[in-house]
């Protein structure tokens, strides 16, 4: 950030009075510009024993597989964001069941919130951000071609919990994928 | 938003190619400025049968009671944010137990994430954003002087679940308080 989005003048980094972190503050109008993490909302769409995955048509991680997920927008709920992403990326009709994983990614300033979901029918197809969308049995999951560590953990916990017959909310930080 | 924070030129609202929502886009350098919801992270600090509440020394809701909570910052986890807020607002030492409430507030572009927590000792005191910090028994909670509906719901569920002996994750949208 170099300029104030309110008045167009230059900004500089300093700790505002009563604060304890450096912020971008406008040299002219004194507006403080806070920067905060974004929520990535998504789902694990399940039909029968199968899971819906999307092959990414965009960077980062072009060509790798992911669960439908994306940035939550203003004026919507986390649940609406998760449903919208399944529609945008896979033209999929889902019904949310349970908030299932909550992962903080402090290196990326993101918080993932993934829901277990029922895929209501097999009438799905690639959205503009997907090259391919298909159903996977557990033994078909492309573990070495997953786009993000958050997706890896979500799927890993899902199959563990499904085998045990009890789905627990999983919440922990996720380190940068190496 | 009126100006681009990258180049200082004017922005206008339009739907970028491949998008479906209007964004602020720089007329000069074409940077797209996304705006997304913020996370408010906090806790329910419990010691014995008592709950720690803070009387707000800042607007909005000056003078009303709240649980320690505030905006999650970049480069931290949700858990770290919840612990930091208990320190900043109440100089309280807590240990998190469970992610307990997740509330979307689409009218405010916020998502509240509140954790059940153990208050480790009674060595607490008002931080700069609090007029007063004290412990409340269930029958002392100032229900008509709570700052936010998210705090009301979190406390209501907490006492219901404590009476029943089983704490469930509670997640739903919260409407604007009237």
Coordinates of C-alpha atoms in Angstrom, one line a residue:
Chain A
X1 CA 0.0 0.0 0.0
X2 CA 1.4 3.4 -1.1
X3 CA -1.6 5.7 -1.2
X4 CA -4.7 6.5 0.8
X5 CA -7.8 5.1 -0.8
X6 CA -9.9 7.9 0.7
X7 CA -7.9 11.0 -0.4
X8 CA -5.2 9.7 -2.8
X9 CA -2.3 11.1 -0.8
X10 CA 0.7 9.1 0.4
X11 CA 0.6 6.7 3.4
X12 CA 3.3 5.8 5.8
X13 CA 3.6 3.0 8.4
X14 CA 3.4 3.9 12.0
X15 CA 1.7 2.8 15.3
X16 CA -1.4 4.9 15.8
X17 CA -2.1 6.2 19.3
X18 CA -3.8 3.5 21.5
X19 CA -2.7 0.8 19.1
X20 CA 0.3 -1.6 19.3
X21 CA 0.9 -2.6 15.7
X22 CA 2.2 -0.6 12.7
X23 CA -0.6 0.4 10.3
X24 CA -0.7 2.3 7.0
X25 CA -1.8 5.8 8.0
X26 CA -2.6 8.6 5.6
X27 CA -0.1 11.5 5.9
X28 CA -2.9 13.9 4.8
X29 CA -6.3 12.8 6.2
X30 CA -5.0 10.5 8.9
X31 CA -7.2 7.6 7.9
X32 CA -5.9 4.3 9.3
X33 CA -5.9 1.4 6.8
X34 CA -6.2 -1.9 8.6
X35 CA -5.3 -5.1 6.9
X36 CA -6.9 -8.4 8.1
X37 CA -7.1 -12.1 7.2
X38 CA -9.6 -13.4 4.7
X39 CA -11.9 -16.4 5.1
X40 CA -11.8 -19.1 2.5
X41 CA -15.2 -21.0 2.7
X42 CA -15.8 -24.4 1.1
X43 CA -17.3 -27.8 1.3
X44 CA -16.7 -31.6 1.1
X45 CA -19.6 -32.6 -1.3
X46 CA -20.5 -36.2 -0.6
X47 CA -22.8 -38.5 -2.5
X48 CA -22.9 -42.2 -1.5
X49 CA -19.3 -43.1 -0.8
X50 CA -17.9 -40.6 -3.2
X51 CA -16.4 -37.1 -2.9
X52 CA -16.5 -34.3 -5.5
X53 CA -13.2 -32.7 -6.4
X54 CA -12.4 -30.0 -8.9
X55 CA -9.2 -29.7 -11.1
X56 CA -8.1 -26.1 -11.0
X57 CA -8.2 -24.1 -14.2
X58 CA -6.5 -21.1 -12.5
X59 CA -3.3 -20.2 -10.7
X60 CA -2.1 -20.9 -8.1
X61 CA -1.9 -24.7 -8.4
X62 CA -3.3 -24.9 -11.9
X63 CA -4.1 -28.5 -12.8
X64 CA -4.1 -29.8 -9.3
X65 CA -7.2 -31.1 -7.4
X66 CA -9.2 -29.2 -4.8
X67 CA -12.5 -29.2 -2.9
X68 CA -14.8 -26.4 -4.0
X69 CA -13.7 -23.3 -1.9
X70 CA -13.0 -19.6 -2.3
X71 CA -12.9 -16.2 -0.6
X72 CA -16.0 -15.3 1.4
X73 CA -17.5 -12.0 0.1
X74 CA -19.0 -9.1 1.9
X75 CA -22.8 -9.3 2.6
X76 CA -22.9 -13.1 2.8
X77 CA -22.7 -15.7 5.5
X78 CA -19.9 -18.3 5.7
X79 CA -22.6 -20.9 4.8
X80 CA -23.7 -18.9 1.7
X81 CA -20.1 -18.6 0.6
X82 CA -19.5 -22.3 0.8
X83 CA -22.6 -23.1 -1.2
X84 CA -21.8 -20.3 -3.8
X85 CA -18.3 -21.7 -4.3
X86 CA -19.7 -25.2 -5.0
X87 CA -22.0 -23.7 -7.6
X88 CA -19.3 -21.5 -9.2
X89 CA -16.6 -24.1 -9.4
X90 CA -18.6 -27.2 -10.1
X91 CA -22.2 -26.2 -10.9
X92 CA -23.0 -28.5 -8.0
X93 CA -26.1 -28.5 -5.8
X94 CA -25.2 -29.1 -2.2
X95 CA -26.8 -29.0 1.3
X96 CA -24.4 -28.2 4.2
X97 CA -24.3 -30.6 7.1
X98 CA -21.7 -29.4 9.6
X99 CA -18.8 -27.0 10.0
X100 CA -16.0 -29.5 9.9
X101 CA -12.5 -27.9 9.6
X102 CA -11.3 -24.5 10.7
X103 CA -7.6 -23.9 9.7
X104 CA -5.6 -20.7 10.3
X105 CA -2.9 -20.0 7.8
X106 CA -1.0 -17.1 9.4
X107 CA 1.7 -17.1 6.6
X108 CA -1.1 -16.5 4.0
X109 CA -3.4 -14.4 6.2
X110 CA -6.3 -16.8 5.6
X111 CA -8.7 -18.9 7.6
X112 CA -10.2 -21.9 5.9
X113 CA -13.7 -23.0 7.0
X114 CA -14.9 -26.2 5.3
X115 CA -18.3 -27.8 5.7
X116 CA -19.4 -31.4 5.3
X117 CA -22.1 -31.4 2.6
X118 CA -24.5 -33.6 0.8
X119 CA -24.2 -33.5 -3.0
X120 CA -27.9 -33.6 -3.9
X121 CA -27.5 -35.0 -7.5
X122 CA -24.9 -35.9 -10.1
X123 CA -25.8 -33.0 -12.3
X124 CA -22.5 -31.1 -12.0
X125 CA -20.0 -29.8 -14.5
X126 CA -16.8 -27.6 -14.5
X127 CA -17.3 -23.9 -13.7
X128 CA -15.0 -21.3 -15.3
X129 CA -12.3 -21.9 -12.6
X130 CA -12.2 -25.7 -13.1
X131 CA -10.8 -27.9 -15.9
X132 CA -12.6 -31.0 -14.7
X133 CA -15.0 -32.0 -11.9
X134 CA -15.5 -35.6 -10.9
X135 CA -16.4 -38.0 -8.1
X136 CA -13.7 -40.0 -6.3
X137 CA -13.9 -43.0 -4.1
X138 CA -11.5 -42.9 -1.1
X139 CA -9.0 -45.2 -2.9
X140 CA -9.0 -43.0 -6.0
X141 CA -8.1 -39.7 -4.2
X142 CA -5.1 -38.1 -6.0
X143 CA -3.2 -37.5 -2.7
X144 CA 0.0 -36.4 -4.5
X145 CA -1.9 -34.0 -6.8
X146 CA -3.9 -32.0 -4.2
X147 CA -3.7 -28.2 -4.6
X148 CA -3.4 -27.1 -0.9
X149 CA -2.4 -28.6 2.4
X150 CA -5.8 -27.5 3.8
X151 CA -7.5 -29.8 1.3
X152 CA -5.2 -32.6 2.2
X153 CA -6.0 -32.3 5.9
X154 CA -9.7 -31.9 5.3
X155 CA -9.9 -35.1 3.2
X156 CA -7.6 -37.0 5.6
X157 CA -9.7 -36.2 8.6
X158 CA -12.9 -36.9 6.7
X159 CA -11.9 -40.4 5.8
X160 CA -10.6 -41.1 9.3
X161 CA -13.8 -39.9 10.9
X162 CA -16.0 -41.6 8.4
X163 CA -14.2 -44.9 9.2
X164 CA -14.8 -44.3 12.9
X165 CA -18.4 -43.2 12.3
X166 CA -18.0 -39.9 14.2
X167 CA -17.2 -36.5 12.7
X168 CA -15.4 -34.0 15.0
X169 CA -14.7 -30.4 14.3
X170 CA -11.0 -30.2 13.5
X171 CA -9.3 -26.8 14.1
X172 CA -5.6 -26.0 14.1
X173 CA -3.0 -23.9 12.3
X174 CA -1.7 -25.2 9.0
X175 CA 1.9 -24.4 8.1
X176 CA 3.1 -23.3 4.7
X177 CA 3.3 -26.2 2.3
X178 CA 6.9 -27.0 1.4
Chain B
X1 CA -12.9 3.9 -1.7
X2 CA -12.0 6.6 -4.1
X3 CA -8.4 6.1 -5.0
X4 CA -6.1 3.2 -5.8
X5 CA -3.7 2.4 -2.9
X6 CA -1.1 1.2 -5.3
X7 CA -0.8 4.2 -7.7
X8 CA -2.9 6.9 -6.2
X9 CA -5.2 7.4 -9.3
X10 CA -9.0 7.2 -9.2
X11 CA -10.9 3.9 -9.0
X12 CA -14.4 3.1 -10.4
X13 CA -16.7 0.2 -9.7
X14 CA -17.1 -2.4 -12.4
X15 CA -17.3 -6.2 -12.8
X16 CA -13.9 -7.4 -13.8
X17 CA -13.6 -10.0 -16.6
X18 CA -14.3 -13.5 -15.2
X19 CA -15.9 -12.1 -12.1
X20 CA -19.6 -11.6 -11.2
X21 CA -19.5 -8.9 -8.6
X22 CA -18.7 -5.2 -8.9
X23 CA -15.2 -4.3 -7.5
X24 CA -13.3 -1.1 -7.2
X25 CA -10.8 -1.2 -10.1
X26 CA -8.0 1.3 -10.7
X27 CA -8.6 3.4 -13.9
X28 CA -4.9 3.7 -14.3
X29 CA -3.0 0.5 -13.2
X30 CA -6.1 -1.8 -13.3
X31 CA -5.5 -3.2 -9.8
X32 CA -8.7 -4.9 -8.5
X33 CA -9.4 -3.9 -4.9
X34 CA -11.3 -6.7 -3.2
X35 CA -13.2 -6.1 0.1
X36 CA -13.9 -9.1 2.4
X37 CA -15.4 -9.8 5.8
X38 CA -13.3 -9.6 9.0
X39 CA -13.0 -12.2 11.7
X40 CA -13.8 -11.1 15.3
X41 CA -12.0 -13.6 17.6
X42 CA -12.8 -13.9 21.3
X43 CA -13.4 -16.2 24.3
X44 CA -15.6 -17.1 27.2
X45 CA -13.1 -17.1 30.1
X46 CA -14.5 -19.3 32.9
X47 CA -13.2 -19.9 36.4
X48 CA -15.2 -22.1 38.7
X49 CA -18.8 -21.2 38.0
X50 CA -18.0 -17.6 37.0
X51 CA -17.5 -15.8 33.6
X52 CA -15.3 -12.9 32.9
X53 CA -16.9 -9.9 31.3
X54 CA -15.5 -6.5 30.3
X55 CA -17.3 -3.1 30.4
X56 CA -16.4 -1.3 27.1
X57 CA -14.4 1.9 27.4
X58 CA -14.7 2.5 23.6
X59 CA -17.4 3.1 21.0
X60 CA -19.5 1.4 19.7
X61 CA -21.5 0.4 22.8
X62 CA -19.4 2.4 25.3
X63 CA -20.3 1.3 28.9
X64 CA -22.0 -2.0 27.9
X65 CA -20.6 -5.4 28.8
X66 CA -18.9 -7.8 26.5
X67 CA -16.7 -10.9 26.3
X68 CA -13.1 -10.2 25.4
X69 CA -13.0 -10.2 21.6
X70 CA -11.7 -8.2 18.7
X71 CA -10.4 -8.2 15.1
X72 CA -8.1 -10.9 14.1
X73 CA -4.8 -9.5 12.8
X74 CA -2.6 -10.6 9.9
X75 CA 0.1 -13.1 10.7
X76 CA -1.7 -14.7 13.6
X77 CA -4.0 -17.7 14.1
X78 CA -7.7 -17.4 15.3
X79 CA -6.6 -19.0 18.5
X80 CA -3.7 -16.5 19.0
X81 CA -6.2 -13.6 18.3
X82 CA -8.6 -14.9 20.9
X83 CA -5.9 -15.2 23.6
X84 CA -4.4 -11.7 22.6
X85 CA -7.8 -10.0 23.0
X86 CA -8.3 -11.5 26.5
X87 CA -4.9 -10.0 27.4
X88 CA -5.5 -6.6 25.8
X89 CA -8.9 -6.1 27.2
X90 CA -8.7 -7.7 30.6
X91 CA -5.0 -8.6 31.3
X92 CA -6.4 -12.1 31.7
X93 CA -4.5 -15.3 31.4
X94 CA -6.6 -17.9 29.6
X95 CA -6.2 -21.3 28.0
X96 CA -8.5 -22.1 25.1
X97 CA -10.7 -25.3 25.3
X98 CA -13.0 -25.4 22.2
X99 CA -14.2 -23.3 19.3
X100 CA -17.7 -22.8 20.5
X101 CA -19.7 -20.2 18.4
X102 CA -19.3 -19.2 14.8
X103 CA -21.6 -16.4 13.8
X104 CA -21.8 -14.7 10.4
X105 CA -23.0 -11.0 10.5
X106 CA -23.5 -10.3 6.8
X107 CA -24.9 -6.7 7.5
X108 CA -21.6 -5.9 9.3
X109 CA -19.2 -8.0 7.1
X110 CA -18.0 -9.8 10.2
X111 CA -17.6 -13.4 11.4
X112 CA -17.5 -14.0 15.1
X113 CA -15.4 -17.0 16.4
X114 CA -15.7 -17.4 20.1
X115 CA -13.8 -20.1 22.1
X116 CA -14.6 -21.6 25.5
X117 CA -11.6 -20.9 27.7
X118 CA -10.3 -21.6 31.2
X119 CA -9.4 -18.4 33.1
X120 CA -6.2 -19.5 34.8
X121 CA -6.2 -17.1 37.7
X122 CA -8.0 -14.1 39.1
X123 CA -5.1 -11.7 38.4
X124 CA -6.9 -9.6 35.8
X125 CA -7.6 -5.9 35.4
X126 CA -9.1 -3.5 32.8
X127 CA -7.0 -3.0 29.7
X128 CA -7.1 0.3 27.8
X129 CA -10.4 -0.6 26.0
X130 CA -12.2 -1.6 29.2
X131 CA -13.7 0.5 32.1
X132 CA -14.1 -2.5 34.4
X133 CA -13.5 -6.2 34.3
X134 CA -15.2 -8.6 36.7
X135 CA -16.5 -12.1 37.2
X136 CA -20.2 -12.9 37.0
X137 CA -22.3 -15.8 38.2
X138 CA -25.0 -16.9 35.8
X139 CA -27.7 -15.1 37.8
X140 CA -25.7 -11.8 37.8
X141 CA -25.2 -11.6 34.0
X142 CA -26.3 -8.1 32.9
X143 CA -28.5 -9.4 30.0
X144 CA -30.0 -6.0 29.3
X145 CA -26.6 -4.3 29.2
X146 CA -24.7 -6.6 26.8
X147 CA -22.9 -4.8 24.0
X148 CA -23.6 -7.1 21.0
X149 CA -26.2 -9.8 20.0
X150 CA -23.2 -12.2 19.3
X151 CA -22.3 -11.9 23.0
X152 CA -25.9 -12.5 24.1
X153 CA -26.1 -15.7 22.0
X154 CA -22.7 -17.0 23.1
X155 CA -23.6 -16.6 26.8
X156 CA -27.2 -18.0 26.3
X157 CA -25.9 -21.1 24.6
X158 CA -23.0 -21.5 27.1
X159 CA -25.4 -21.6 30.1
X160 CA -27.9 -23.9 28.3
X161 CA -25.1 -26.3 27.4
X162 CA -23.5 -26.1 30.8
X163 CA -26.8 -27.0 32.5
X164 CA -27.1 -30.0 30.1
X165 CA -23.4 -31.0 30.5
X166 CA -22.6 -31.0 26.8
X167 CA -21.1 -28.2 24.7
X168 CA -22.0 -28.2 21.0
X169 CA -20.5 -25.9 18.4
X170 CA -23.1 -23.3 17.6
X171 CA -23.0 -21.7 14.1
X172 CA -25.6 -19.6 12.4
X173 CA -26.1 -16.1 11.0
X174 CA -26.9 -13.3 13.4
X175 CA -29.2 -10.5 12.3
X176 CA -28.6 -6.8 13.0
X177 CA -29.6 -5.9 16.6
X178 CA -32.6 -3.6 16.7

